[in-house]
mmCIF file of C-alpha atoms in Angstrom:
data_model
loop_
_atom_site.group_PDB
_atom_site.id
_atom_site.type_symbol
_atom_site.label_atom_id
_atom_site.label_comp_id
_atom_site.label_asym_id
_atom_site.label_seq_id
_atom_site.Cartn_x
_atom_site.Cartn_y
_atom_site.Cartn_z
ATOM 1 C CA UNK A 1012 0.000 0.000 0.000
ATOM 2 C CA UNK A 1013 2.898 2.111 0.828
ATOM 3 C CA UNK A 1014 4.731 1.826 -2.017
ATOM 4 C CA UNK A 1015 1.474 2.625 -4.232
ATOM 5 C CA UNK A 1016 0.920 5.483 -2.166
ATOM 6 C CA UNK A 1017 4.396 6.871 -2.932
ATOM 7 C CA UNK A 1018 4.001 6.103 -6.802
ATOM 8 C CA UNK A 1019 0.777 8.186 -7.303
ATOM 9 C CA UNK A 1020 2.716 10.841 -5.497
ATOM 10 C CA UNK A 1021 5.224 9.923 -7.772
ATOM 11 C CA UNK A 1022 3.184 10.509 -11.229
ATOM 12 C CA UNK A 1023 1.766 13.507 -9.605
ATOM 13 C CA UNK A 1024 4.642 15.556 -9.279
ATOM 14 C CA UNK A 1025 5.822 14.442 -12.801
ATOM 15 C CA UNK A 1026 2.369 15.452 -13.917
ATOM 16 C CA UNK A 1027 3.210 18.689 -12.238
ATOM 17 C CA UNK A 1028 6.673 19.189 -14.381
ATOM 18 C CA UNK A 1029 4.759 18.319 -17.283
ATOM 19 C CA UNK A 1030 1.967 20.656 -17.097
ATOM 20 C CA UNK A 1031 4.446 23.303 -17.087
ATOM 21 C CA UNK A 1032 6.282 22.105 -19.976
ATOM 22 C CA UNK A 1033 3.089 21.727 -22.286
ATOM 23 C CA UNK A 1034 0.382 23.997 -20.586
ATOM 24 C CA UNK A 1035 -2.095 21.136 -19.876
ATOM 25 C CA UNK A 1036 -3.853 20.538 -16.798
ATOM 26 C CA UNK A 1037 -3.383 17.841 -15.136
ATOM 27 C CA UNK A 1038 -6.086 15.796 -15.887
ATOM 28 C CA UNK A 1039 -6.095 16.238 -19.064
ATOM 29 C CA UNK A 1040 -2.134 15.300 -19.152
ATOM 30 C CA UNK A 1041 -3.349 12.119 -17.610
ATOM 31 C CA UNK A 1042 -6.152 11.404 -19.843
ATOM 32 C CA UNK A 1043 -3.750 11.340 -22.594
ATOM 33 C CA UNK A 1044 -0.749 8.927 -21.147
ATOM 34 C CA UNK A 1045 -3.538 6.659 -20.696
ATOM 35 C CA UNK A 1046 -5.175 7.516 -24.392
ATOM 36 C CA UNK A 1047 -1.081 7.220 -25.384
ATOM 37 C CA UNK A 1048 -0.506 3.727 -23.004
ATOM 38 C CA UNK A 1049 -3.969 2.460 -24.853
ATOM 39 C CA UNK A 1050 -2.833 3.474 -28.378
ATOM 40 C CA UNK A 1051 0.724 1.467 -27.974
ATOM 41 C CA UNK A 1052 2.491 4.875 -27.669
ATOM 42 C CA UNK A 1053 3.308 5.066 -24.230
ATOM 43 C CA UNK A 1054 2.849 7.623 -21.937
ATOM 44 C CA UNK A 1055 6.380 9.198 -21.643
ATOM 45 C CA UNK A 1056 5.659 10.498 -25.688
ATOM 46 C CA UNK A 1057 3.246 12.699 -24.392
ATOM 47 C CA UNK A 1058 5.295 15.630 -23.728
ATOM 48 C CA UNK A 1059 7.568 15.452 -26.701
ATOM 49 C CA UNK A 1060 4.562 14.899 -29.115
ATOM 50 C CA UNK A 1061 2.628 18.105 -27.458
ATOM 51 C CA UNK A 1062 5.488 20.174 -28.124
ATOM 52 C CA UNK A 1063 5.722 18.940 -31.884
ATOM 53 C CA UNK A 1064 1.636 19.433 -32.284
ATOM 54 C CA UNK A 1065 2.308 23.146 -30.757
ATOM 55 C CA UNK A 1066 5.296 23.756 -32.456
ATOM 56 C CA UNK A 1067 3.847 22.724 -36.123
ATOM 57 C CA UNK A 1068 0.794 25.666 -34.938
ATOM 58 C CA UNK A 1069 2.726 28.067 -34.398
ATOM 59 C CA UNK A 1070 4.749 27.581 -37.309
ATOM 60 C CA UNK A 1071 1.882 27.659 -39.383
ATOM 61 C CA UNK A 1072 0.393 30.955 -37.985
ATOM 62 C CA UNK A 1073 3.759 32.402 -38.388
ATOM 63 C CA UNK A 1074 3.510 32.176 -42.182
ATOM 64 C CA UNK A 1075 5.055 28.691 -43.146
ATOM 65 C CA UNK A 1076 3.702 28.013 -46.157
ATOM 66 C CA UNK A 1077 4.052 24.277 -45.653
ATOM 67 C CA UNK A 1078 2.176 23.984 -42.263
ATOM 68 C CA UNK A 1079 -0.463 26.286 -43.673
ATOM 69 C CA UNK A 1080 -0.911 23.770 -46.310
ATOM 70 C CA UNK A 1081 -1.317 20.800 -44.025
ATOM 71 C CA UNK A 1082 -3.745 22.614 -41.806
ATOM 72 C CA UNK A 1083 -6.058 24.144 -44.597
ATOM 73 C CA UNK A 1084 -6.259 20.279 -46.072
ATOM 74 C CA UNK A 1085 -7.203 19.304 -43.133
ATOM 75 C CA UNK A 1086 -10.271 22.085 -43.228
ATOM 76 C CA UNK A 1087 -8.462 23.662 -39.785
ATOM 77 C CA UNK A 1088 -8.575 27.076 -38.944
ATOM 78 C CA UNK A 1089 -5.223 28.029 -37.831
ATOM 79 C CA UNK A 1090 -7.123 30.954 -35.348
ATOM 80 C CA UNK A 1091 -9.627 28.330 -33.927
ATOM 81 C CA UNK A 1092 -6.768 25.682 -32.903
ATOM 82 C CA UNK A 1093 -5.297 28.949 -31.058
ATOM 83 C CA UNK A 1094 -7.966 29.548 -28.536
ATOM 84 C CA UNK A 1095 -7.742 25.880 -27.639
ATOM 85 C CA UNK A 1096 -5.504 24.608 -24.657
ATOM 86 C CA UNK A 1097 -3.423 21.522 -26.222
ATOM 87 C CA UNK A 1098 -5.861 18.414 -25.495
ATOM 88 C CA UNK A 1099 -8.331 20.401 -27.731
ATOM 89 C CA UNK A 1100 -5.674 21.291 -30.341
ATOM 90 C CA UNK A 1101 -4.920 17.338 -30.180
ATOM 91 C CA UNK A 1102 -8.488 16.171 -30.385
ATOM 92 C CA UNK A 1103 -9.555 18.589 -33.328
ATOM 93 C CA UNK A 1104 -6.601 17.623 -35.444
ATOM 94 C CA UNK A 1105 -6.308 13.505 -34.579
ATOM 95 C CA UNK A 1106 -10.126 14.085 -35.616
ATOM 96 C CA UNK A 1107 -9.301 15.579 -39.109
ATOM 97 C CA UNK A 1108 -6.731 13.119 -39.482
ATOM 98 C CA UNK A 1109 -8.247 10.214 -38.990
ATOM 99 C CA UNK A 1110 -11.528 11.531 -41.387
ATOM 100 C CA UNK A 1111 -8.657 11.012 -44.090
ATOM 101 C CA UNK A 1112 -9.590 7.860 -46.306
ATOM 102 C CA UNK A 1113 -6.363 8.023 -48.077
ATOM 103 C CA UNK A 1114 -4.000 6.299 -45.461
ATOM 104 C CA UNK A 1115 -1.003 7.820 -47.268
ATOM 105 C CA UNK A 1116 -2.601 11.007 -47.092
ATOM 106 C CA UNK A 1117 -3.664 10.445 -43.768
ATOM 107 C CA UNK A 1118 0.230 9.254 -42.726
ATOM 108 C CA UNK A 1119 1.514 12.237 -44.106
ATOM 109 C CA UNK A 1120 -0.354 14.489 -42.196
ATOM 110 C CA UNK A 1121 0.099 13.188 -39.347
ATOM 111 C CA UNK A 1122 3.881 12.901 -40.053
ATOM 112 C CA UNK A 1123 3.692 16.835 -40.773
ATOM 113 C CA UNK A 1124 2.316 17.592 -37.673
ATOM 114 C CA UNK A 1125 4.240 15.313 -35.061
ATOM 115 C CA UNK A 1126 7.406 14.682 -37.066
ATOM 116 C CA UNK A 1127 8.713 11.143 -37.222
ATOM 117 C CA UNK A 1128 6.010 10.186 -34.627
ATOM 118 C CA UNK A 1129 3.294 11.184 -36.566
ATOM 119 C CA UNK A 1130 2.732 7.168 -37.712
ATOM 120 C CA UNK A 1131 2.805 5.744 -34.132
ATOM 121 C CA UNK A 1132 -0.277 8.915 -33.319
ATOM 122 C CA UNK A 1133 -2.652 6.882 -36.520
ATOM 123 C CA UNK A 1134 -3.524 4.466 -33.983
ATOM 124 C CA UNK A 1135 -4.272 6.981 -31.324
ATOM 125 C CA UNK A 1136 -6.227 9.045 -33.841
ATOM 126 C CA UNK A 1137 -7.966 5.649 -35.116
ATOM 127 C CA UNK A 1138 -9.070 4.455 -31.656
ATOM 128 C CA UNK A 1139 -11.142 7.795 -31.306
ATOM 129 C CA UNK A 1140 -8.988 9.788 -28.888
ATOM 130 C CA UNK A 1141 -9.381 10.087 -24.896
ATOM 131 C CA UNK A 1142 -12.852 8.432 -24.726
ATOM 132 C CA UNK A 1143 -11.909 5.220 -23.599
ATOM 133 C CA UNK A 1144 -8.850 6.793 -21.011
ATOM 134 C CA UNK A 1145 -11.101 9.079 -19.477
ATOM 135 C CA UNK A 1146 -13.695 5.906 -18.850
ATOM 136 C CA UNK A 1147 -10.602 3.705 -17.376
ATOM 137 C CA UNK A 1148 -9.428 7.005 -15.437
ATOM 138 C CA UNK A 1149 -12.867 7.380 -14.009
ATOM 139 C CA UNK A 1150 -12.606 9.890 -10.973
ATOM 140 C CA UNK A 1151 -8.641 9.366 -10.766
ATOM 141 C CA UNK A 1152 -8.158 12.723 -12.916
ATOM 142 C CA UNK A 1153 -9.857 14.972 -11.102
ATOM 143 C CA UNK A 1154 -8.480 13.883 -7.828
ATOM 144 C CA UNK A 1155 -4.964 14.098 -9.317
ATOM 145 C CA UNK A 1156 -5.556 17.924 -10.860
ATOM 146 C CA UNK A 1157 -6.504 18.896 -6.917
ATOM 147 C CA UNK A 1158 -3.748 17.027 -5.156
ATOM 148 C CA UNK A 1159 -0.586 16.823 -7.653
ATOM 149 C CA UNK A 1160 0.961 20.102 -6.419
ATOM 150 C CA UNK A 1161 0.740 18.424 -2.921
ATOM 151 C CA UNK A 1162 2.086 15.366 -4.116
ATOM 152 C CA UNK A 1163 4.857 16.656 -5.829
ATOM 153 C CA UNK A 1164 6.172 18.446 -2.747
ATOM 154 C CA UNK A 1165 6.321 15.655 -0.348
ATOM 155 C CA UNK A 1166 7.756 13.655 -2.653
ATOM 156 C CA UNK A 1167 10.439 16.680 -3.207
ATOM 157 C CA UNK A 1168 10.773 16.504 0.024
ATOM 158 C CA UNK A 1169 11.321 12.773 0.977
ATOM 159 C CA UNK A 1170 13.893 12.867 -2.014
ATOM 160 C CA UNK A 1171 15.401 15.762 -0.203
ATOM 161 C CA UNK A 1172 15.514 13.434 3.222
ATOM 162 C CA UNK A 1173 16.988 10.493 1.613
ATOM 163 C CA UNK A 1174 20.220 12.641 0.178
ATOM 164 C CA UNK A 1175 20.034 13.764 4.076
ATOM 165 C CA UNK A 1176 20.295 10.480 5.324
ATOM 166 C CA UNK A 1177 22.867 9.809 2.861
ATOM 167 C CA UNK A 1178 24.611 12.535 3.837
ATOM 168 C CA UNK A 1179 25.046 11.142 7.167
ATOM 169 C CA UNK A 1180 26.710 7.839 6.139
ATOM 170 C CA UNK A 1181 29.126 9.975 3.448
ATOM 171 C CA UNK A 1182 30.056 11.727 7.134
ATOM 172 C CA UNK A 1183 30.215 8.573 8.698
ATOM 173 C CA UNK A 1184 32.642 6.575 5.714
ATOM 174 C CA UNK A 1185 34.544 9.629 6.093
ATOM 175 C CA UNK A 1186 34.908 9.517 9.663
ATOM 176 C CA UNK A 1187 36.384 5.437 9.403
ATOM 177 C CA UNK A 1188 37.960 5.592 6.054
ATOM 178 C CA UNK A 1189 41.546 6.384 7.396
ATOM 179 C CA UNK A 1190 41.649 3.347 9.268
ATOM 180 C CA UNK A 1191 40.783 0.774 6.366
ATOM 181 C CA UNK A 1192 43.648 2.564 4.482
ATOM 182 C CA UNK A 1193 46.172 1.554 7.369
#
């Protein structure tokens, strides 16, 4: 029980990192490792894959000419994916994608979007999206979006009392050290 305990703690502060690094909330960050995990992705692509998604955006609305391409055959509006937070962005555009018939079409987009990834995100995009992770999450994400901030501090802080402890014993080998060397 323990050791559970200390693992949701665990994924809550790296929740926490990564909802700074991609400007999701929480529960929405775990909705998609789970979406990701379901997919055959895994849930560490998350991050990297957000950043590619947001990247190829705001590329496009900077005036590339190739990611204004991709996103105007997909029928997206470059404006509307703006005022979306990133699980939005991700839903609208796996949604476009996977409304491709073509699957070399649809390959390529995706490939456009998330870079080399974009092939392992068809089966993501094929499976419908979050609907099925936020039905195995159940009431997990919500309780996770109110308590990872907690989490991730105690578990800052029991890293913080293990280097402590080990701290001691470096003070202790260096107390007994000279006489192993006579």
């Amino acid at each position: 029980a323990a050791h559970g305990m200390y693992e949701a703690m665990s994924q809550g502060g790296e929740l926490v990192d990564l909802s700074e690094r991609t400007g999701l909330a929480i529960d929405k960050l775990m909705e998609l490792q789970v979406a990701f995990d379901q997919a055959g992705i895994g849930a560490a692509e998350v991050g990297p894959l957000v950043n590619k998604m947001q990247n190829a955006i705001a590329d496009a609305a900077a005036g590339s000419a190739t990611g204004q391409k991709t996103f105007a055959a997909l029928g997206l509006s470059l404006e509307e994916l703006g005022t979306m937070d990133a699980a939005g962005q991700m839903e609208t555009i796996g949604q476009a994608i996977a409304n491709i018939e073509d699957p070399v079409r649809r390959t390529q987009a995706s490939m456009d979007i998330f870079g080399k990834s974009g092939g392992k995100m068809l089966a993501l995009f094929a499976s419908g999206g979050l609907g099925g992770a936020q039905e195995a999450l159940g009431g997990q994400a919500q309780l996770m979006a109110q308590n990872a901030a907690y989490f991730d501090e105690i578990t800052d802080k029991l890293g913080t009392a293990a280097l402590k402890v080990q701290g001691f014993f470096v003070g202790m080998a260096s107390e007994v050290d000279p006489y192993f060397l006579e």
